[in-house]
mmCIF file of N, CA and C and ligand atoms in Angstrom:
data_model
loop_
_atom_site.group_PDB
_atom_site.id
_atom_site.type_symbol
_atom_site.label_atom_id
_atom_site.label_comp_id
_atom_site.label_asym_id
_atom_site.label_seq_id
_atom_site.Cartn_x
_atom_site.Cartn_y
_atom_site.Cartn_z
ATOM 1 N N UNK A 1277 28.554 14.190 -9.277
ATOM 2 C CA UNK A 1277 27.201 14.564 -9.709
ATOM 3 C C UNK A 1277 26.155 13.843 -8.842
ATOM 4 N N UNK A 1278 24.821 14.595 -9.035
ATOM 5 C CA UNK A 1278 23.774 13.779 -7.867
ATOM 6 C C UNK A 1278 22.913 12.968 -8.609
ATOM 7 N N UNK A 1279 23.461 12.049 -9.680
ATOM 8 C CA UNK A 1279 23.074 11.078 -10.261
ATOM 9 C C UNK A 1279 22.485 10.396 -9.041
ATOM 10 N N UNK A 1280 21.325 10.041 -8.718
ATOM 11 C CA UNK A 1280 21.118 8.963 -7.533
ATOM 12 C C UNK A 1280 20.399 7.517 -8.492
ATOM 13 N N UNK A 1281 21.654 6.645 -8.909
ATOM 14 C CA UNK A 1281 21.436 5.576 -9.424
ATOM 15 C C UNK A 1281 21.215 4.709 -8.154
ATOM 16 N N UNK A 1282 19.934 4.006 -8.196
ATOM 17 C CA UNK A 1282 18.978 2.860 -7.134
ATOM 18 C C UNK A 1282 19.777 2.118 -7.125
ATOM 19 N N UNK A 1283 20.180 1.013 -5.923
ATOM 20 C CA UNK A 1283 20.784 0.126 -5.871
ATOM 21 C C UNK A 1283 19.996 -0.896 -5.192
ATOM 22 N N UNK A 1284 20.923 -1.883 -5.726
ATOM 23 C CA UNK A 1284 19.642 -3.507 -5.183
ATOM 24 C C UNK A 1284 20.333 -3.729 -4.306
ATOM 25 N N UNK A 1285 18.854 -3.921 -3.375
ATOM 26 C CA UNK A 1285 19.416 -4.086 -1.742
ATOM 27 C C UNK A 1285 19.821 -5.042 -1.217
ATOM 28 N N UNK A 1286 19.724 -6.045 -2.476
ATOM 29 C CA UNK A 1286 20.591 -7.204 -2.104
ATOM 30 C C UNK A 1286 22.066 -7.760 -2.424
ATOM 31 N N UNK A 1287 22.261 -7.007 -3.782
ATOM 32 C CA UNK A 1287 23.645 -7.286 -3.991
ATOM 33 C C UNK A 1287 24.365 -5.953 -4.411
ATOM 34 N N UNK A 1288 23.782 -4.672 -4.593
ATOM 35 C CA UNK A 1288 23.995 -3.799 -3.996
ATOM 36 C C UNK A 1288 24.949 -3.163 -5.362
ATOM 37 N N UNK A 1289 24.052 -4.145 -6.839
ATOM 38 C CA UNK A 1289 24.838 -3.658 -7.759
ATOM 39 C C UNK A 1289 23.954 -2.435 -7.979
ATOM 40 N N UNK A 1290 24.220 -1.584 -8.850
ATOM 41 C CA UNK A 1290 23.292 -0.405 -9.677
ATOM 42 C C UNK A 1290 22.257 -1.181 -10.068
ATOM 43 N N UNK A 1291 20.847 -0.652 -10.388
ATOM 44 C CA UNK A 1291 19.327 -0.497 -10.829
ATOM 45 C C UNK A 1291 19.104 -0.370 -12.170
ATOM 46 N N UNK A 1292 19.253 -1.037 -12.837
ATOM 47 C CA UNK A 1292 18.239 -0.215 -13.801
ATOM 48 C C UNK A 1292 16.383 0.200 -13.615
ATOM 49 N N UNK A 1293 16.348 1.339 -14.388
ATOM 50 C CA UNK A 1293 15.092 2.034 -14.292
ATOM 51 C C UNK A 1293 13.679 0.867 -14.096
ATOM 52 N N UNK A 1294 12.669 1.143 -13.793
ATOM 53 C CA UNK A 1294 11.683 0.750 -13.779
ATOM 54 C C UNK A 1294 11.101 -0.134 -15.163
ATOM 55 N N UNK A 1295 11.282 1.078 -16.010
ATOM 56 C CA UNK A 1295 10.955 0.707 -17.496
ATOM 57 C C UNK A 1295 11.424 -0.335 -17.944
ATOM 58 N N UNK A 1296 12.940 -0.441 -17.407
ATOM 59 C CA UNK A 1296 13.745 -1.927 -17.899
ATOM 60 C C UNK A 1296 14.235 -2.431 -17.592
ATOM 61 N N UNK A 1297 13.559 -2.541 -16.329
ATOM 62 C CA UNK A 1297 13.699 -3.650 -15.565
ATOM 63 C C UNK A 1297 12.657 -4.046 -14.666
ATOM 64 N N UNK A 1298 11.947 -5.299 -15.197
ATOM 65 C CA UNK A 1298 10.626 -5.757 -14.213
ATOM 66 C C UNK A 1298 11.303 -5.929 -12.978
ATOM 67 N N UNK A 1299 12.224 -6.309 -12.496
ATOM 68 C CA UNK A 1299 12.424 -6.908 -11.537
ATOM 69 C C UNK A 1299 12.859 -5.414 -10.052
ATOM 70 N N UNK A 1300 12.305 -4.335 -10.784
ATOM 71 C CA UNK A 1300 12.226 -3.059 -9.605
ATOM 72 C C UNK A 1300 12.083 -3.121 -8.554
ATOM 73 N N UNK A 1301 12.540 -2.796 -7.165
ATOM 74 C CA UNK A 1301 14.110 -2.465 -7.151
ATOM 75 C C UNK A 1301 14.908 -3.047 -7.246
ATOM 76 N N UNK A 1302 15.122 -4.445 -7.409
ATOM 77 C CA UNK A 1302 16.281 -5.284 -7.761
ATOM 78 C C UNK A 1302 16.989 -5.069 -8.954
ATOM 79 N N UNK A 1303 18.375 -5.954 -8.907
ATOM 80 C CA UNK A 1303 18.904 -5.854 -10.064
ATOM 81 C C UNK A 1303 18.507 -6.917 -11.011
ATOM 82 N N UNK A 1304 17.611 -8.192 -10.351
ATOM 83 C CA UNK A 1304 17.280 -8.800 -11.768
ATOM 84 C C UNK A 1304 16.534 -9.905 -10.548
ATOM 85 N N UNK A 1305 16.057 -10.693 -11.589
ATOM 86 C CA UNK A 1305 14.704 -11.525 -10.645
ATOM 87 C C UNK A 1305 15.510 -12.183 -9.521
ATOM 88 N N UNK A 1306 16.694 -12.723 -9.662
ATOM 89 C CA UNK A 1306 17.249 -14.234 -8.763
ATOM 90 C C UNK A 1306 17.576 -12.824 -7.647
ATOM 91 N N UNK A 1307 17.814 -11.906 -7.649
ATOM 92 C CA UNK A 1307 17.772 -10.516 -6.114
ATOM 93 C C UNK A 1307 15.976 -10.253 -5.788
ATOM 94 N N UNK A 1308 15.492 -10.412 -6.671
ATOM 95 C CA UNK A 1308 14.272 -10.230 -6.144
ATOM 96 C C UNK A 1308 13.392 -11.630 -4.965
ATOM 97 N N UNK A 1309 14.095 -12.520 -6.203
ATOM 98 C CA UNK A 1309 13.520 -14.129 -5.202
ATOM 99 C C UNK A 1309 14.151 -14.064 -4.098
ATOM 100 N N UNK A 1310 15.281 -13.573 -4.063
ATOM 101 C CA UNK A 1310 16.137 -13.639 -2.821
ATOM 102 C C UNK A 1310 15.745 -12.944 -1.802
ATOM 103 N N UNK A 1311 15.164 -11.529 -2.046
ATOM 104 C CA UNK A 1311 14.541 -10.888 -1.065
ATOM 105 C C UNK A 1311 13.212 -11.655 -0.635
ATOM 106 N N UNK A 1312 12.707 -12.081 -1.509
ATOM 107 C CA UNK A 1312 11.181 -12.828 -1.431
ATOM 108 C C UNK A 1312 11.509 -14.017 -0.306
ATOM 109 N N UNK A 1313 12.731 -14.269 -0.650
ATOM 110 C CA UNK A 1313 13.085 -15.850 0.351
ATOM 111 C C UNK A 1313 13.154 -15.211 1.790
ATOM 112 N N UNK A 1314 13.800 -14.264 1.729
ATOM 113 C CA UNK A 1314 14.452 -13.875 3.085
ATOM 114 C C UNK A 1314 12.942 -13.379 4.064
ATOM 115 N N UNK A 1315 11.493 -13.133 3.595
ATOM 116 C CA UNK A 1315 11.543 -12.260 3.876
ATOM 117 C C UNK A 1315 10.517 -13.982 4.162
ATOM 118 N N UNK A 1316 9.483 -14.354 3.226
ATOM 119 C CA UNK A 1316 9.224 -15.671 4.057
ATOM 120 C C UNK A 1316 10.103 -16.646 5.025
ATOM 121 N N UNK A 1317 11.473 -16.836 4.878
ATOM 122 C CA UNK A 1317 11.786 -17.832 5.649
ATOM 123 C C UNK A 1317 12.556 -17.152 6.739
ATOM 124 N N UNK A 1318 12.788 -15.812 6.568
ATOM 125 C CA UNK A 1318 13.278 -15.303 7.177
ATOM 126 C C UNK A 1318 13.188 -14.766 8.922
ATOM 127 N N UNK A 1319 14.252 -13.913 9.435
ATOM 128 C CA UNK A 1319 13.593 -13.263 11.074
ATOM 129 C C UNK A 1319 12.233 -12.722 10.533
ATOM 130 N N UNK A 1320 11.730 -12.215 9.302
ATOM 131 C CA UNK A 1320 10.598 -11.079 9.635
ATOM 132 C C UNK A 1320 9.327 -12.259 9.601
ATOM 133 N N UNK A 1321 9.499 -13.473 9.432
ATOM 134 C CA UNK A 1321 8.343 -14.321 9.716
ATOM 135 C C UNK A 1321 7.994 -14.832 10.764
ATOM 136 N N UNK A 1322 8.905 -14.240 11.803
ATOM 137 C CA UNK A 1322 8.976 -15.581 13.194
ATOM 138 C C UNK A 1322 7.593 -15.023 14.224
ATOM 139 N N UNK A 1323 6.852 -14.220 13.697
ATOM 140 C CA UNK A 1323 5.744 -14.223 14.272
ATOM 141 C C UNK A 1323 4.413 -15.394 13.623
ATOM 142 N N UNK A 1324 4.800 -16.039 12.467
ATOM 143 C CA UNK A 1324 4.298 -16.994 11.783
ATOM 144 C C UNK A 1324 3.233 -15.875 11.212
ATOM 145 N N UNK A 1325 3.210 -17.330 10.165
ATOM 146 C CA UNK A 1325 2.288 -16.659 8.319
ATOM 147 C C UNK A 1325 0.601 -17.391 9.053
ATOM 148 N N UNK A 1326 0.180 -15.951 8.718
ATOM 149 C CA UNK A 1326 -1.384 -16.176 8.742
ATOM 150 C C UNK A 1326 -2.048 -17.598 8.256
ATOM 151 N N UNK A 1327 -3.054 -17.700 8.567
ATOM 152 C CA UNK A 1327 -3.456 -18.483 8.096
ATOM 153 C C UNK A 1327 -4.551 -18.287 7.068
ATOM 154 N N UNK A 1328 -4.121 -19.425 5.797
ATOM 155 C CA UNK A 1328 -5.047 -18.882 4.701
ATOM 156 C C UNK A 1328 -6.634 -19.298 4.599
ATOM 157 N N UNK A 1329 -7.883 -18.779 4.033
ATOM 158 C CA UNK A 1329 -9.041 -19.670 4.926
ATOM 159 C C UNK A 1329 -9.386 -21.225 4.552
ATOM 160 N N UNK A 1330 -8.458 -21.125 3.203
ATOM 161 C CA UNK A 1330 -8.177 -22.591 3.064
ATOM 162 C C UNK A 1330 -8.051 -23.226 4.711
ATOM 163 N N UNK A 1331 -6.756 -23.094 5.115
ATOM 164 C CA UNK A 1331 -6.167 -23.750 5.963
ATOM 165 C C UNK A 1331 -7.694 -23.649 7.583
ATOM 166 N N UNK A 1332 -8.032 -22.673 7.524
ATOM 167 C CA UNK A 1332 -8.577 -22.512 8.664
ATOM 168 C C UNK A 1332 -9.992 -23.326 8.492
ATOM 169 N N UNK A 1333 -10.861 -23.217 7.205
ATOM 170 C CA UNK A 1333 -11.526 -24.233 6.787
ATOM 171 C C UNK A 1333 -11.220 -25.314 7.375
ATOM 172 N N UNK A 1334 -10.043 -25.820 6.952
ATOM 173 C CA UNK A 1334 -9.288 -27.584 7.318
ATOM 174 C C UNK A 1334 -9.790 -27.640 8.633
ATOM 175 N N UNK A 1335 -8.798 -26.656 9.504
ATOM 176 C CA UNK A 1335 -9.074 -26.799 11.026
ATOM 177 C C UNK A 1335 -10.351 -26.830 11.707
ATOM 178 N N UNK A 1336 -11.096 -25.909 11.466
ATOM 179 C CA UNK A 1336 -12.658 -26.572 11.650
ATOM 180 C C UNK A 1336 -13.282 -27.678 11.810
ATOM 181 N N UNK A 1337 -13.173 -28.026 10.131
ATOM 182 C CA UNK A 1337 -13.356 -29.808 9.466
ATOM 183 C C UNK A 1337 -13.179 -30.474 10.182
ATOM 184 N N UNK A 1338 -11.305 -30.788 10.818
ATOM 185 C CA UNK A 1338 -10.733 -31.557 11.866
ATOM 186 C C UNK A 1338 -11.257 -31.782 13.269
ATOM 187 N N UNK A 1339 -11.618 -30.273 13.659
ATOM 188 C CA UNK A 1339 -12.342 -30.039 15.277
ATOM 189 C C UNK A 1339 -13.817 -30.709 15.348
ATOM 190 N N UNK A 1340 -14.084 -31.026 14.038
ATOM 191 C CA UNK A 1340 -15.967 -31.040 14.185
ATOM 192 C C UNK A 1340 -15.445 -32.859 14.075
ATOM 193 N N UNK A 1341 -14.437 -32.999 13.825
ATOM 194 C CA UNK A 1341 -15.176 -34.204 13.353
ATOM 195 C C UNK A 1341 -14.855 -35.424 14.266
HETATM 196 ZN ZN1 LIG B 1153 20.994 -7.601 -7.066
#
């Protein structure tokens, strides 16, 4: 049958629906953090994380002073 039950792309068990399950598309939060980890510490960061204007504030501060 063309049941197309979602699978979590991290451990690649079955989905539950949206409705019941916050943690969409994962299968449950600790696949969701996991994607969350991979994706900050991961290859897709190696162009480096923006800077927040917190941080760029700082740098200013530092240069002026
Ligand atoms: Zn999972």
């Amino acid at each position: 049958m063309s049941k197309s039950q979602p699978k979590c792309p991290i451990c690649e068990k079955e989905v539950a629906g949206r409705d019941e399950n916050e943690a969409f598309p994962f299968c449950s939060k600790r696949c969701k953090q996991r994607d969350l980890g991979k994706w900050l510490g991961g290859n897709y960061a190696v162009a480096g994380r923006p800077a927040g204007p917190h941080e760029i504030a700082h740098e200013i501060q530092r240069d002026s002073d």
